Amino acid sequence: MQWKHFHRSVAGLSGLLLVSLPWACLDDHRPPTANELLLINCRSGWMPVGVYSQGDRVGDAAPACYRMIFQSNGQLIFNRQQCSSPDTATVVAEWSLTSNSLSLPYRPGNIYGPPTGGLVEELTSSSLKFSYRGGPDKITEVWACP
């Protein structure tokens, strides 16, 4: 009887230990993909080039002084320190990239896009182009790494 009670105690203690482990153990520790590295390696930050609809420029993703800085820990810094306006705070949020989908948080100054980012159309060491919405309502954002 005591042996059965011992096993239950050990099982209960094991479960308690698993639950109490720090959440950091669940973090994604895989190495970045080649596409993620393209985003991360733009150390000065991606600067906005423009927003397009059906090939026509319809505005800007953000003022030219803004920079999106993708960090390897999954954080996105939306840096406005180069702007001359009084609002120079840095906004930090999370980002992710699959083979063809870029997930972004809400970005200050972006009046066109959804908070989720969009379909990656082009990604090189100097150019990022992604779109959202479909058909005639398609919007494309273009960013550059200087």
PDB file of C-alpha atoms in Angstrom:
ATOM      1  CA  MET A   1       0.000   0.000   0.000  1.00  0.00           C
ATOM      2  CA  GLN A   2       2.747   2.432   0.921  1.00  0.00           C
ATOM      3  CA  TRP A   3       4.486   1.801  -2.409  1.00  0.00           C
ATOM      4  CA  LYS A   4       1.323   2.860  -4.322  1.00  0.00           C
ATOM      5  CA  HIS A   5       1.049   6.009  -2.212  1.00  0.00           C
ATOM      6  CA  PHE A   6       4.727   6.778  -2.907  1.00  0.00           C
ATOM      7  CA  HIS A   7       4.167   6.528  -6.693  1.00  0.00           C
ATOM      8  CA  ARG A   8       1.170   8.886  -6.505  1.00  0.00           C
ATOM      9  CA  SER A   9       3.219  11.365  -4.486  1.00  0.00           C
ATOM     10  CA  VAL A  10       6.093  11.252  -6.968  1.00  0.00           C
ATOM     11  CA  ALA A  11       3.695  11.662  -9.912  1.00  0.00           C
ATOM     12  CA  GLY A  12       2.012  14.615  -8.218  1.00  0.00           C
ATOM     13  CA  LEU A  13       5.350  16.202  -7.396  1.00  0.00           C
ATOM     14  CA  SER A  14       6.558  15.706 -10.986  1.00  0.00           C
ATOM     15  CA  GLY A  15       3.446  17.430 -12.325  1.00  0.00           C
ATOM     16  CA  LEU A  16       3.921  20.293  -9.900  1.00  0.00           C
ATOM     17  CA  LEU A  17       7.538  20.720 -10.983  1.00  0.00           C
ATOM     18  CA  LEU A  18       6.558  20.789 -14.669  1.00  0.00           C
ATOM     19  CA  VAL A  19       3.929  23.441 -14.054  1.00  0.00           C
ATOM     20  CA  SER A  20       6.345  25.582 -12.048  1.00  0.00           C
ATOM     21  CA  LEU A  21       9.111  25.609 -14.677  1.00  0.00           C
ATOM     22  CA  PRO A  22       9.846  29.084 -16.055  1.00  0.00           C
ATOM     23  CA  TRP A  23       7.958  29.880 -19.260  1.00  0.00           C
ATOM     24  CA  ALA A  24      11.292  30.794 -20.855  1.00  0.00           C
ATOM     25  CA  CYS A  25      11.853  27.082 -21.354  1.00  0.00           C
ATOM     26  CA  LEU A  26       9.044  27.163 -23.906  1.00  0.00           C
ATOM     27  CA  ASP A  27      10.699  29.896 -25.995  1.00  0.00           C
ATOM     28  CA  ASP A  28      11.591  29.140 -29.594  1.00  0.00           C
ATOM     29  CA  HIS A  29      15.316  28.340 -29.599  1.00  0.00           C
ATOM     30  CA  ARG A  30      15.599  27.292 -33.235  1.00  0.00           C
ATOM     31  CA  PRO A  31      18.114  29.140 -35.412  1.00  0.00           C
ATOM     32  CA  PRO A  32      16.636  31.889 -37.622  1.00  0.00           C
ATOM     33  CA  THR A  33      15.697  30.956 -41.180  1.00  0.00           C
ATOM     34  CA  ALA A  34      17.443  32.592 -44.147  1.00  0.00           C
ATOM     35  CA  ASN A  35      14.475  34.944 -44.655  1.00  0.00           C
ATOM     36  CA  GLU A  36      14.376  35.877 -40.976  1.00  0.00           C
ATOM     37  CA  LEU A  37      18.095  36.680 -41.165  1.00  0.00           C
ATOM     38  CA  LEU A  38      17.439  39.011 -44.108  1.00  0.00           C
ATOM     39  CA  LEU A  39      15.063  41.013 -41.901  1.00  0.00           C
ATOM     40  CA  ILE A  40      17.273  40.839 -38.799  1.00  0.00           C
ATOM     41  CA  ASN A  41      20.514  41.768 -40.583  1.00  0.00           C
ATOM     42  CA  CYS A  42      19.221  45.230 -41.541  1.00  0.00           C
ATOM     43  CA  ARG A  43      20.774  46.721 -38.416  1.00  0.00           C
ATOM     44  CA  SER A  44      19.987  50.357 -39.267  1.00  0.00           C
ATOM     45  CA  GLY A  45      16.318  49.465 -39.687  1.00  0.00           C
ATOM     46  CA  TRP A  46      13.972  49.107 -42.640  1.00  0.00           C
ATOM     47  CA  MET A  47      12.812  52.502 -43.901  1.00  0.00           C
ATOM     48  CA  PRO A  48       9.486  53.073 -45.671  1.00  0.00           C
ATOM     49  CA  VAL A  49       9.530  53.585 -49.442  1.00  0.00           C
ATOM     50  CA  GLY A  50       5.805  53.746 -50.117  1.00  0.00           C
ATOM     51  CA  VAL A  51       2.364  52.188 -50.174  1.00  0.00           C
ATOM     52  CA  TYR A  52       0.857  51.202 -53.512  1.00  0.00           C
ATOM     53  CA  SER A  53      -2.578  50.209 -54.787  1.00  0.00           C
ATOM     54  CA  GLN A  54      -2.903  48.772 -58.290  1.00  0.00           C
ATOM     55  CA  GLY A  55       0.573  50.082 -59.108  1.00  0.00           C
ATOM     56  CA  ASP A  56      -0.164  53.670 -58.045  1.00  0.00           C
ATOM     57  CA  ARG A  57       1.463  55.212 -55.010  1.00  0.00           C
ATOM     58  CA  VAL A  58      -1.248  55.986 -52.470  1.00  0.00           C
ATOM     59  CA  GLY A  59       0.884  57.128 -49.567  1.00  0.00           C
ATOM     60  CA  ASP A  60       3.525  56.138 -47.096  1.00  0.00           C
ATOM     61  CA  ALA A  61       3.672  53.251 -44.655  1.00  0.00           C
ATOM     62  CA  ALA A  62       5.174  55.714 -42.190  1.00  0.00           C
ATOM     63  CA  PRO A  63       7.162  58.952 -42.301  1.00  0.00           C
ATOM     64  CA  ALA A  64      10.602  58.554 -43.898  1.00  0.00           C
ATOM     65  CA  CYS A  65      12.315  59.008 -40.536  1.00  0.00           C
ATOM     66  CA  TYR A  66      10.741  55.816 -39.117  1.00  0.00           C
ATOM     67  CA  ARG A  67      12.649  52.543 -38.994  1.00  0.00           C
ATOM     68  CA  MET A  68      11.457  48.977 -38.391  1.00  0.00           C
ATOM     69  CA  ILE A  69      14.179  46.977 -36.671  1.00  0.00           C
ATOM     70  CA  PHE A  70      13.597  43.218 -36.562  1.00  0.00           C
ATOM     71  CA  GLN A  71      15.408  41.557 -33.667  1.00  0.00           C
ATOM     72  CA  SER A  72      16.410  37.901 -33.424  1.00  0.00           C
ATOM     73  CA  ASN A  73      14.389  37.479 -30.214  1.00  0.00           C
ATOM     74  CA  GLY A  74      11.147  38.120 -32.139  1.00  0.00           C
ATOM     75  CA  GLN A  75      10.808  41.714 -31.002  1.00  0.00           C
ATOM     76  CA  LEU A  76      10.121  44.526 -33.460  1.00  0.00           C
ATOM     77  CA  ILE A  77      11.411  47.984 -32.652  1.00  0.00           C
ATOM     78  CA  PHE A  78       9.570  50.724 -34.472  1.00  0.00           C
ATOM     79  CA  ASN A  79      12.141  53.468 -34.079  1.00  0.00           C
ATOM     80  CA  ARG A  80      11.097  57.102 -34.415  1.00  0.00           C
ATOM     81  CA  GLN A  81      14.210  58.626 -32.869  1.00  0.00           C
ATOM     82  CA  GLN A  82      15.293  60.160 -36.186  1.00  0.00           C
ATOM     83  CA  CYS A  83      11.996  62.040 -36.514  1.00  0.00           C
ATOM     84  CA  SER A  84      11.857  65.722 -35.716  1.00  0.00           C
ATOM     85  CA  SER A  85       8.378  65.541 -34.196  1.00  0.00           C
ATOM     86  CA  PRO A  86       8.083  65.504 -30.409  1.00  0.00           C
ATOM     87  CA  ASP A  87       6.944  61.862 -30.438  1.00  0.00           C
ATOM     88  CA  THR A  88      10.232  59.966 -30.604  1.00  0.00           C
ATOM     89  CA  ALA A  89       9.305  56.955 -28.481  1.00  0.00           C
ATOM     90  CA  THR A  90      10.370  53.500 -29.550  1.00  0.00           C
ATOM     91  CA  VAL A  91       7.526  51.031 -29.905  1.00  0.00           C
ATOM     92  CA  VAL A  92       8.369  47.397 -29.216  1.00  0.00           C
ATOM     93  CA  ALA A  93       6.151  44.495 -30.245  1.00  0.00           C
ATOM     94  CA  GLU A  94       6.466  40.987 -31.707  1.00  0.00           C
ATOM     95  CA  TRP A  95       6.898  39.860 -35.300  1.00  0.00           C
ATOM     96  CA  SER A  96       7.081  36.516 -37.068  1.00  0.00           C
ATOM     97  CA  LEU A  97       7.768  35.259 -40.560  1.00  0.00           C
ATOM     98  CA  THR A  98       6.774  32.049 -42.281  1.00  0.00           C
ATOM     99  CA  SER A  99       7.872  31.159 -45.794  1.00  0.00           C
ATOM    100  CA  ASN A 100       5.526  33.725 -47.331  1.00  0.00           C
ATOM    101  CA  SER A 101       3.664  35.523 -44.550  1.00  0.00           C
ATOM    102  CA  LEU A 102       4.922  38.380 -42.388  1.00  0.00           C
ATOM    103  CA  SER A 103       3.076  38.971 -39.141  1.00  0.00           C
ATOM    104  CA  LEU A 104       3.498  42.472 -37.764  1.00  0.00           C
ATOM    105  CA  PRO A 105       1.909  44.356 -34.909  1.00  0.00           C
ATOM    106  CA  TYR A 106       0.045  47.608 -35.386  1.00  0.00           C
ATOM    107  CA  ARG A 107       2.568  50.142 -36.592  1.00  0.00           C
ATOM    108  CA  PRO A 108       2.168  53.836 -35.750  1.00  0.00           C
ATOM    109  CA  GLY A 109       1.664  55.930 -38.842  1.00  0.00           C
ATOM    110  CA  ASN A 110       0.312  53.020 -40.874  1.00  0.00           C
ATOM    111  CA  ILE A 111      -3.226  53.914 -41.909  1.00  0.00           C
ATOM    112  CA  TYR A 112      -3.502  51.297 -44.652  1.00  0.00           C
ATOM    113  CA  GLY A 113      -2.566  47.935 -43.307  1.00  0.00           C
ATOM    114  CA  PRO A 114      -4.075  45.482 -40.904  1.00  0.00           C
ATOM    115  CA  PRO A 115      -2.156  44.800 -37.709  1.00  0.00           C
ATOM    116  CA  THR A 116      -1.161  41.379 -38.977  1.00  0.00           C
ATOM    117  CA  GLY A 117       1.152  42.296 -41.852  1.00  0.00           C
ATOM    118  CA  GLY A 118       0.711  40.356 -45.051  1.00  0.00           C
ATOM    119  CA  LEU A 119       1.948  38.200 -47.892  1.00  0.00           C
ATOM    120  CA  VAL A 120       5.678  38.585 -48.601  1.00  0.00           C
ATOM    121  CA  GLU A 121       6.189  39.299 -52.303  1.00  0.00           C
ATOM    122  CA  GLU A 122       9.875  40.192 -52.227  1.00  0.00           C
ATOM    123  CA  LEU A 123      12.563  39.943 -49.589  1.00  0.00           C
ATOM    124  CA  THR A 124      16.231  40.652 -50.242  1.00  0.00           C
ATOM    125  CA  SER A 125      18.967  42.185 -48.125  1.00  0.00           C
ATOM    126  CA  SER A 126      17.868  45.637 -49.321  1.00  0.00           C
ATOM    127  CA  SER A 127      14.160  45.325 -50.181  1.00  0.00           C
ATOM    128  CA  LEU A 128      11.022  44.171 -48.370  1.00  0.00           C
ATOM    129  CA  LYS A 129       7.707  44.144 -50.197  1.00  0.00           C
ATOM    130  CA  PHE A 130       4.517  42.688 -48.752  1.00  0.00           C
ATOM    131  CA  SER A 131       0.833  43.016 -49.535  1.00  0.00           C
ATOM    132  CA  TYR A 132      -2.537  42.545 -47.907  1.00  0.00           C
ATOM    133  CA  ARG A 133      -6.126  42.463 -49.065  1.00  0.00           C
ATOM    134  CA  GLY A 134      -6.899  40.831 -52.364  1.00  0.00           C
ATOM    135  CA  GLY A 135      -8.186  41.715 -55.790  1.00  0.00           C
ATOM    136  CA  PRO A 136      -8.713  45.373 -56.647  1.00  0.00           C
ATOM    137  CA  ASP A 137      -8.303  46.363 -52.973  1.00  0.00           C
ATOM    138  CA  LYS A 138      -4.758  44.957 -52.787  1.00  0.00           C
ATOM    139  CA  ILE A 139      -2.320  47.197 -50.920  1.00  0.00           C
ATOM    140  CA  THR A 140       1.456  46.740 -51.208  1.00  0.00           C
ATOM    141  CA  GLU A 141       4.011  48.184 -48.799  1.00  0.00           C
ATOM    142  CA  VAL A 142       7.628  48.624 -49.861  1.00  0.00           C
ATOM    143  CA  TRP A 143      10.462  49.066 -47.357  1.00  0.00           C
ATOM    144  CA  ALA A 144      14.215  49.390 -47.961  1.00  0.00           C
ATOM    145  CA  CYS A 145      17.321  48.604 -45.958  1.00  0.00           C
ATOM    146  CA  PRO A 146      19.739  51.497 -46.538  1.00  0.00           C
TER     147      PRO A 146
END
